mmCIF file of C-alpha atoms and ligand atoms in Angstrom:
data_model
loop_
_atom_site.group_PDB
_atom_site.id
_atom_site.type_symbol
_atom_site.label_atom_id
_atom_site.label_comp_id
_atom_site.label_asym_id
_atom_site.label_seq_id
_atom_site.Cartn_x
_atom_site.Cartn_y
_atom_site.Cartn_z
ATOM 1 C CA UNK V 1 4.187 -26.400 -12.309
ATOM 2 C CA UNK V 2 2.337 -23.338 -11.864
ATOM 3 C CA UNK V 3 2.590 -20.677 -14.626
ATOM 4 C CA UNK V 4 2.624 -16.858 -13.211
ATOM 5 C CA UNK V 5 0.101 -15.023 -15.010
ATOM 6 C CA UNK V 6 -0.305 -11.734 -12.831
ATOM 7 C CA UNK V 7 1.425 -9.528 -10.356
ATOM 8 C CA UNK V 8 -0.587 -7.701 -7.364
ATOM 9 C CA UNK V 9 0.520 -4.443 -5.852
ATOM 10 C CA UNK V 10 -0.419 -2.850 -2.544
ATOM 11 C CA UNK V 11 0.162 0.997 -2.895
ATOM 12 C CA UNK V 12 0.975 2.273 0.059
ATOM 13 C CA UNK V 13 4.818 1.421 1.204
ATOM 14 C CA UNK V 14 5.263 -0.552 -1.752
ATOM 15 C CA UNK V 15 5.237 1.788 -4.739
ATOM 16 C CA UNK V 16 6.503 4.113 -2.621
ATOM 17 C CA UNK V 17 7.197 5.558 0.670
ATOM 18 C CA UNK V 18 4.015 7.563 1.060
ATOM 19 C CA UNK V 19 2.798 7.346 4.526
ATOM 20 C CA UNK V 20 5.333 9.285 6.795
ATOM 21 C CA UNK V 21 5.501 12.688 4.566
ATOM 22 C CA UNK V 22 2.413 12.179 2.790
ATOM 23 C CA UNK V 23 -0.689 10.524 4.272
ATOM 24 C CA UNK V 24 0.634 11.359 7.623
ATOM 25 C CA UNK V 25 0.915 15.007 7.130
ATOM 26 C CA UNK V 26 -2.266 15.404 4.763
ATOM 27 C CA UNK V 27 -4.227 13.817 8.039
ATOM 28 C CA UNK V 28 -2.205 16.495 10.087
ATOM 29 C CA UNK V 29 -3.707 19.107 7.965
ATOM 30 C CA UNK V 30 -6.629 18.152 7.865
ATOM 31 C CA UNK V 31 -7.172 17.746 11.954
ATOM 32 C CA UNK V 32 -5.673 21.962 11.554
ATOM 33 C CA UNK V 33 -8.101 22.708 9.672
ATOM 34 C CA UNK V 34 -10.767 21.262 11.414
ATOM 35 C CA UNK V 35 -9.499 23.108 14.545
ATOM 36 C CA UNK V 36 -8.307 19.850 16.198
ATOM 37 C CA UNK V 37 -5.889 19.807 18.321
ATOM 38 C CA UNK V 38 -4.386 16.496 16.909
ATOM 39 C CA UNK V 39 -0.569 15.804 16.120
ATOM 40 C CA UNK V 40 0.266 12.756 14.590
ATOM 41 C CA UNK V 41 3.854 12.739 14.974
ATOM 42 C CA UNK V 42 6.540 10.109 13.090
ATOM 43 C CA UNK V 43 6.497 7.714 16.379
ATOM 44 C CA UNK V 44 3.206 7.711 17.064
ATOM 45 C CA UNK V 45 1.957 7.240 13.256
ATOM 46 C CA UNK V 46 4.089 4.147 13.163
ATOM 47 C CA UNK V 47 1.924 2.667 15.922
ATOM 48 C CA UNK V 48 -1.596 4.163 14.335
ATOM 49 C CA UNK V 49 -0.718 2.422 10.891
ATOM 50 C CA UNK V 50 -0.989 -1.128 12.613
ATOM 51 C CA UNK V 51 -4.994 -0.192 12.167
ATOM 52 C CA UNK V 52 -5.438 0.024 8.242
ATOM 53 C CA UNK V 53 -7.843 2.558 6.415
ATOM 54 C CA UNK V 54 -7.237 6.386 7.075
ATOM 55 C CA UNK V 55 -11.500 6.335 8.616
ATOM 56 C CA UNK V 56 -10.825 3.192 10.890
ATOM 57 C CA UNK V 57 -7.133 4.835 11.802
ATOM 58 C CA UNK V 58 -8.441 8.309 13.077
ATOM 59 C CA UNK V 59 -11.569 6.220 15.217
ATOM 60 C CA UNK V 60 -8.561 4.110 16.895
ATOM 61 C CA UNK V 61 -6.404 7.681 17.738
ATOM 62 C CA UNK V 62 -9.841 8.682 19.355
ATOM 63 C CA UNK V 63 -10.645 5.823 21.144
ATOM 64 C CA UNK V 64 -6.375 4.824 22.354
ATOM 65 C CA UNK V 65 -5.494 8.334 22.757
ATOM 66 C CA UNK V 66 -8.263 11.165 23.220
ATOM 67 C CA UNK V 67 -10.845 9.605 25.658
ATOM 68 C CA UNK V 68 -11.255 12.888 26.685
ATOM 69 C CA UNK V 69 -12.398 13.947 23.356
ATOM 70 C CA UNK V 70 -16.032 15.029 23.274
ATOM 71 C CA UNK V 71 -18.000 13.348 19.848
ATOM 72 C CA UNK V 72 -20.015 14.840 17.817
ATOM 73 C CA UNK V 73 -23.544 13.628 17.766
ATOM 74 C CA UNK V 74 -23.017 11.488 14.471
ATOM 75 C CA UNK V 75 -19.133 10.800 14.926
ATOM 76 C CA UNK V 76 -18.865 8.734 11.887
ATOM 77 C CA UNK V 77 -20.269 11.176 9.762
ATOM 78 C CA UNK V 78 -17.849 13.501 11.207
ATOM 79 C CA UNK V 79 -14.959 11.307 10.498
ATOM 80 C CA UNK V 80 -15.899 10.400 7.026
ATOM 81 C CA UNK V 81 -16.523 14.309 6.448
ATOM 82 C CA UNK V 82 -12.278 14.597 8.216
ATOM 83 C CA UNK V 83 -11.269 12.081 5.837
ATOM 84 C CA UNK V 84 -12.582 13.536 2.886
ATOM 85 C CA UNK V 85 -10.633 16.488 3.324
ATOM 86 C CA UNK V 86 -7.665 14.223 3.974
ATOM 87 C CA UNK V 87 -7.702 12.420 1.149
ATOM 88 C CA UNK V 88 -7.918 15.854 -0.853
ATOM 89 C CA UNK V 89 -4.984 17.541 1.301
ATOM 90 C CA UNK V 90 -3.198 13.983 -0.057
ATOM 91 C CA UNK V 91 -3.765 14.186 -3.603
ATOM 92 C CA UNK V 92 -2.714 18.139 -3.176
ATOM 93 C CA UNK V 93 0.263 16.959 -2.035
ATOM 94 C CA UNK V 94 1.268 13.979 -4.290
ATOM 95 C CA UNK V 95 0.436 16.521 -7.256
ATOM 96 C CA UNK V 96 3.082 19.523 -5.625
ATOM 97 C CA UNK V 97 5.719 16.963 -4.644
ATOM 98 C CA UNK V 98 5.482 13.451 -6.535
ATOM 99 C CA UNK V 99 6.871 10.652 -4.423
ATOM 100 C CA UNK V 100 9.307 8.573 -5.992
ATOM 101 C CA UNK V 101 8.610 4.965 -6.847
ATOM 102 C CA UNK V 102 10.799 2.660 -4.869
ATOM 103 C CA UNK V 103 13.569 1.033 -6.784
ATOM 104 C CA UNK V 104 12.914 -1.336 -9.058
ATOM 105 C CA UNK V 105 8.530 -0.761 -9.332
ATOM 106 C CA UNK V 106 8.715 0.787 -12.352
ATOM 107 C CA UNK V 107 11.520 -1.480 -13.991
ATOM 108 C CA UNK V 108 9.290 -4.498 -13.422
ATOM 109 C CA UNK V 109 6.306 -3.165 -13.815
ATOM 110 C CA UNK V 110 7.341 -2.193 -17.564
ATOM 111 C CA UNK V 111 8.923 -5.707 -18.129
ATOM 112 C CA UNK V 112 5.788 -7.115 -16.613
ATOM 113 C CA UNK V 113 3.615 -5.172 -19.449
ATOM 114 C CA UNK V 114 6.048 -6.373 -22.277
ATOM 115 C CA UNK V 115 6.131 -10.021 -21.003
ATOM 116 C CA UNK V 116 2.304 -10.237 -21.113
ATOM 117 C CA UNK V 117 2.098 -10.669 -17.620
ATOM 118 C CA UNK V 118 -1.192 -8.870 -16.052
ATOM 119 C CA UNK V 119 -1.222 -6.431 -13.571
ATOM 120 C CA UNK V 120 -3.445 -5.303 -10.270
ATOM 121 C CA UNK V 121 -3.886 -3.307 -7.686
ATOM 122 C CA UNK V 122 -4.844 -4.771 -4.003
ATOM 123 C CA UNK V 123 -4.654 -1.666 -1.815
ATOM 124 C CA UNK V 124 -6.335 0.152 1.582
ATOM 125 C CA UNK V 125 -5.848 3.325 0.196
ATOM 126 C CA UNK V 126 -8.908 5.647 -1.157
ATOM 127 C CA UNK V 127 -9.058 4.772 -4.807
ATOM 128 C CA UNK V 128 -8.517 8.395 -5.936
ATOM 129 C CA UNK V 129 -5.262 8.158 -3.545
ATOM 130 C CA UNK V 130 -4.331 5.287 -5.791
ATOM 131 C CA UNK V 131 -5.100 6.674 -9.176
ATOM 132 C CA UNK V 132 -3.470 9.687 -8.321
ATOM 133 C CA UNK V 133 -0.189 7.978 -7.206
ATOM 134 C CA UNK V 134 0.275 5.985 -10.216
ATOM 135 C CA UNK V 135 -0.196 9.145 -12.364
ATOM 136 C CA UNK V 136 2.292 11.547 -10.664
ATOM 137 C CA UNK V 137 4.896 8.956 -9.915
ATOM 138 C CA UNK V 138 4.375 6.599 -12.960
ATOM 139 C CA UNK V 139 3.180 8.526 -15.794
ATOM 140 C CA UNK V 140 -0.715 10.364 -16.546
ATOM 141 C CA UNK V 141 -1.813 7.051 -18.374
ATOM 142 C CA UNK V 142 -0.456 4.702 -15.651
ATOM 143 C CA UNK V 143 -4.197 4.050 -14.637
ATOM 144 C CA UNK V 144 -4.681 1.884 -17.427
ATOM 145 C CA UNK V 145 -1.326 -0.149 -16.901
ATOM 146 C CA UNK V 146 -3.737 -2.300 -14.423
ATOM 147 C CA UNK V 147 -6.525 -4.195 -15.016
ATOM 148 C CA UNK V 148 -8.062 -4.120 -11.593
ATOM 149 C CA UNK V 149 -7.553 -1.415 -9.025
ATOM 150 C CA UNK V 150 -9.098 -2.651 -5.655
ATOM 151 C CA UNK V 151 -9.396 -0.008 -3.136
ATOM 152 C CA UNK V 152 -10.548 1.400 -0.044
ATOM 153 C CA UNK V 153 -14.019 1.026 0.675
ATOM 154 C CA UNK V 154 -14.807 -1.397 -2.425
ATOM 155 C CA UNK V 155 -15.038 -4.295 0.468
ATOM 156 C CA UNK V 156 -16.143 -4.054 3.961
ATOM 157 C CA UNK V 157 -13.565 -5.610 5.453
ATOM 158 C CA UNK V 158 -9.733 -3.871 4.823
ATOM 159 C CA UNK V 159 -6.571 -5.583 4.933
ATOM 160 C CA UNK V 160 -5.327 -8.052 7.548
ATOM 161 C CA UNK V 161 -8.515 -9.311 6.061
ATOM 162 C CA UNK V 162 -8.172 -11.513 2.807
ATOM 163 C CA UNK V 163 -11.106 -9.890 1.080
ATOM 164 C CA UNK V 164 -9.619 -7.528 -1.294
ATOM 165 C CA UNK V 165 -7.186 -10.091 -2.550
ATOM 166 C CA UNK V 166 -9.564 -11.945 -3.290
ATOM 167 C CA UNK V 167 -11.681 -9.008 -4.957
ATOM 168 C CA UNK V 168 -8.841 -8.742 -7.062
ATOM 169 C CA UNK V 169 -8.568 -12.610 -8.577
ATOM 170 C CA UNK V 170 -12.430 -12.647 -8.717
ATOM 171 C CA UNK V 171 -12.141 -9.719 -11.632
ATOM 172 C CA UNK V 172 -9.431 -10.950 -12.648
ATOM 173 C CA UNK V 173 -10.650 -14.942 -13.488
ATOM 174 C CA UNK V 174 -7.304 -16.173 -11.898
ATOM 175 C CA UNK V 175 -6.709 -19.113 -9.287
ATOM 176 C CA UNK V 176 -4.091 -17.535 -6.547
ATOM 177 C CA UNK V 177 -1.245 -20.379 -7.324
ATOM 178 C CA UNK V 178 -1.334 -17.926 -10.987
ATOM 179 C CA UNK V 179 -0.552 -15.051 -9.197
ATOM 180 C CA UNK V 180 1.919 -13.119 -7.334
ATOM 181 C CA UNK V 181 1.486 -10.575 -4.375
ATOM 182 C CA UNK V 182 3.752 -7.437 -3.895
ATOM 183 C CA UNK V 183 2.905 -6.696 -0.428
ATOM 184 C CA UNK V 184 5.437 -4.143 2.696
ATOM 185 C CA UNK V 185 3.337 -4.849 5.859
ATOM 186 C CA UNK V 186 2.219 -7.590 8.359
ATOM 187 C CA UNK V 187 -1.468 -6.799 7.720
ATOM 188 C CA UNK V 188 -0.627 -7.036 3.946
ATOM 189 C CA UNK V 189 1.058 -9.941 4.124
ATOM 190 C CA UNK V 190 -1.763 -11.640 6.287
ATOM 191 C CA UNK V 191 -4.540 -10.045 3.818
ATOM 192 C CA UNK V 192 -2.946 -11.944 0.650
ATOM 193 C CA UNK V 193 -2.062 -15.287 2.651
ATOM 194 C CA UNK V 194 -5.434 -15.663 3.733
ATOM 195 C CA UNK V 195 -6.533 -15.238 -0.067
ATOM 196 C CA UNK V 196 -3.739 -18.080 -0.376
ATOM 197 C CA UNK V 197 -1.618 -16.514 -2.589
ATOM 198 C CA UNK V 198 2.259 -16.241 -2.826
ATOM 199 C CA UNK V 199 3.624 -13.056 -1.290
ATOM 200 C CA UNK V 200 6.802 -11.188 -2.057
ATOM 201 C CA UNK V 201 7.842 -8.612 0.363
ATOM 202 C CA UNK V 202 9.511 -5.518 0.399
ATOM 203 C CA UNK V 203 10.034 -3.870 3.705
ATOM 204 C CA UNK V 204 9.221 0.058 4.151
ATOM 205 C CA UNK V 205 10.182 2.143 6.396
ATOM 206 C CA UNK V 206 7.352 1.394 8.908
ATOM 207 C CA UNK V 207 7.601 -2.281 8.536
ATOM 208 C CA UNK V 208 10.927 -3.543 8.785
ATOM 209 C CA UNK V 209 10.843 -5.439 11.730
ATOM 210 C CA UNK V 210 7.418 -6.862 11.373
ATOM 211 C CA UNK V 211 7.273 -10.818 10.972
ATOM 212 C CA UNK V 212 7.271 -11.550 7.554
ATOM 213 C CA UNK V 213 8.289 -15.151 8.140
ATOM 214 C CA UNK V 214 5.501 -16.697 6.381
ATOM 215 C CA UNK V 215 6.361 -14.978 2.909
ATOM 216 C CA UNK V 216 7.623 -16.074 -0.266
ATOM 217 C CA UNK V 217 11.203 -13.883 -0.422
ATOM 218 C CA UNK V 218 11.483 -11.241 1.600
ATOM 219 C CA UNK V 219 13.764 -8.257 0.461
ATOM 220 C CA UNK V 220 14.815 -4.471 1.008
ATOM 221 C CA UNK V 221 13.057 -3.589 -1.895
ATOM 222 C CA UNK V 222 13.111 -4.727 -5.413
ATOM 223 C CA UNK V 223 16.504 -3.469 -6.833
ATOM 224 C CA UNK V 224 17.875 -2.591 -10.265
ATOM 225 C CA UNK V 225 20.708 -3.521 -11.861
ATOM 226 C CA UNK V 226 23.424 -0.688 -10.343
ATOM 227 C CA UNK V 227 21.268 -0.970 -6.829
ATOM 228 C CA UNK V 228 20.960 -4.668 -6.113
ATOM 229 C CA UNK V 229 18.306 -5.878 -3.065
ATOM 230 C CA UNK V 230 19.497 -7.664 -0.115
ATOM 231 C CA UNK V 231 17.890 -10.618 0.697
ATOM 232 C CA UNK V 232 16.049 -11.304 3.969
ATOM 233 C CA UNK V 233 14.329 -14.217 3.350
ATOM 234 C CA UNK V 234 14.297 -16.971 0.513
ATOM 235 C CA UNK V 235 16.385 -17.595 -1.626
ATOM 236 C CA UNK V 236 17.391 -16.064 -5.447
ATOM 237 C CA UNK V 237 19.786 -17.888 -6.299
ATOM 238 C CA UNK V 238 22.698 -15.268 -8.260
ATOM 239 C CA UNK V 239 20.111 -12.799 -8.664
ATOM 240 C CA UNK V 240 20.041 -9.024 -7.954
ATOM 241 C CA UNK V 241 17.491 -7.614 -8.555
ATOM 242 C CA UNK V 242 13.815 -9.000 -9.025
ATOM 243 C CA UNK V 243 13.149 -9.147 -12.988
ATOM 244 C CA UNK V 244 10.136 -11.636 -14.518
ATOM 245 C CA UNK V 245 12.742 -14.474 -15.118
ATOM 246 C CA UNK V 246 13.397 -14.691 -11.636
ATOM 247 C CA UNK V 247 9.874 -14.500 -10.812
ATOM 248 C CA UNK V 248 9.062 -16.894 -13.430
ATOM 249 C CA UNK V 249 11.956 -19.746 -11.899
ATOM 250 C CA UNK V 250 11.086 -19.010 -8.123
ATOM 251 C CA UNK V 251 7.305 -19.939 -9.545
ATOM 252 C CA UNK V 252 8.204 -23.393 -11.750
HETATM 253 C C1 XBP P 301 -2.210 1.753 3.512
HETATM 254 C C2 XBP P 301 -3.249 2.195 4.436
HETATM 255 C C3 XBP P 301 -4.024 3.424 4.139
HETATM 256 C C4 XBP P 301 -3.215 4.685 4.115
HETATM 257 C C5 XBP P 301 -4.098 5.902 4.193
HETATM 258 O O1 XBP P 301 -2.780 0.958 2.539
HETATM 259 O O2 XBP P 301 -3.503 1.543 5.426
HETATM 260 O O3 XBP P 301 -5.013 3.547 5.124
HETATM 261 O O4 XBP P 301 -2.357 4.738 5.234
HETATM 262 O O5 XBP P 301 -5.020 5.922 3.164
HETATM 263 P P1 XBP P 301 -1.949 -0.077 1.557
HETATM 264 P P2 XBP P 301 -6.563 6.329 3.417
HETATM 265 O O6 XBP P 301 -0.590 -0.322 2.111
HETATM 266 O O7 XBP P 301 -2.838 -1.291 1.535
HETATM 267 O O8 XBP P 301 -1.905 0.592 0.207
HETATM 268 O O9 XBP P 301 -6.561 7.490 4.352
HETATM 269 O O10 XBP P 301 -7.092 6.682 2.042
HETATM 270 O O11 XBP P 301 -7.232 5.111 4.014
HETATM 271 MG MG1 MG P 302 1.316 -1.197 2.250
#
């Protein structure tokens, strides 16, 4: 018997819905303002989000979809300059209109917090992206709700690859059969299986019919108690919504 000592977030369509009509249109503004003539529309985003990282995303558009496109001299300066704006066109944006949490993040991550049960980040996300999200959706000291925020560019290798999982249980001091990953994508899903750790998943908009049969429970998102979750994988017994005694028995 295992005891569950921490819970691990991804960000990014598991929080809350933020790539369609935020990341997506903060990378459309930036391309305007750059004077490209680049339009990532809601189809075509769906496809470019199978690459992870906003840098590595807009060097896969180039190389699928613009082979006419004539580089720069030093292209990934270029893009890392694109990006930079991006990610400041994002946070402009999460600040005007603050995206909702998805149902049931902040009900469990306040239970979590009472219950003594630890809390991290494991996301793809620029870390300011992060930070910023958890202060205009959660609340301005939300930062500090987690003991670890892994993001971005803190390993080499971003999600499917295990390596910022396992970032995250490295600072935290905790074996992955202690923890629990909160994951809404294939290439999350793979990231925190390959750092052999549990995975509950709640499908986004993006991700719905990815293959998540290799996860713990798979649901439409989290619920509360006047919105239960409908189950897609696993199995909760009588339960509605996800709450720590749930996790607790699905872990013993
Ligand atoms: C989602 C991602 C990110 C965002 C864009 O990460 O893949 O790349 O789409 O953010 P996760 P950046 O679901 O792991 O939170 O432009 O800052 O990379
Ligand atoms: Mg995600």
């Amino acid at each position: 018997m295992t005891k569950l000592s921490a819970l691990i977030f991804d960000v990014d369509g598991t929080l809350a819905e933020t790539e369609r009509d935020a990341h997506r249109v903060a990378f459309n503004e930036a391309f305007a303002e750059y004077h490209l003539d680049w339009h990532w529309t809601v189809e075509l985003y769906g496809e470019l989000l199978t690459v992870t990282g906003g840098k590595e995303r807009i060097k896969h558009y180039v190389n699928r979809y613009r082979p006419d496109y004539n580089r720069p001299d030093n292209f990934d300066a270029f893009v890392a300059d694109l990006h930079q704006k991006k990610t400041a066109l994002y946070q402009t944006l999460l600040a005007r209109n603050p995206i909702s949490l998805r149902p049931g993040v902040r009900r469990l991550l306040e239970e979590a917090r009472r219950e003594g049960i630890r809390l991290a980040i494991a996301t793809t996300t620029t870390l300011k992206n992060a930070n910023r999200l958890l202060e205009h959706s959660l609340m301005p000291e939300a930062v500090k709700w987690f003991e670890v925020i892994a993001a971005g560019d803190m390993v080499s290798a971003k999600k499917p690859a295990a390596d910022i999982y396992e970032y995250v249980l490295k600072d935290l001091g905790l074996k992955p059969e202690e923890c629990l990953a909160i994951e809404d994508s294939k290439n999350g899903l793979r990231s925190a299986m390959g750092a052999n750790l549990r995975t509950l998943v709640t499908v986004s908009d993006y991700t719905r019919h990815e293959d998540f049969s290799e996860a713990f429970l798979v649901l439409n998102h989290l619920g509360e108690p006047d919105k239960p979750f409908t189950v897609l994988a696993g199995n909760v017994g009588d339960a509605r919504y996800v709450d720590i005694a749930l996790l607790r028995h699905l872990f013993s």
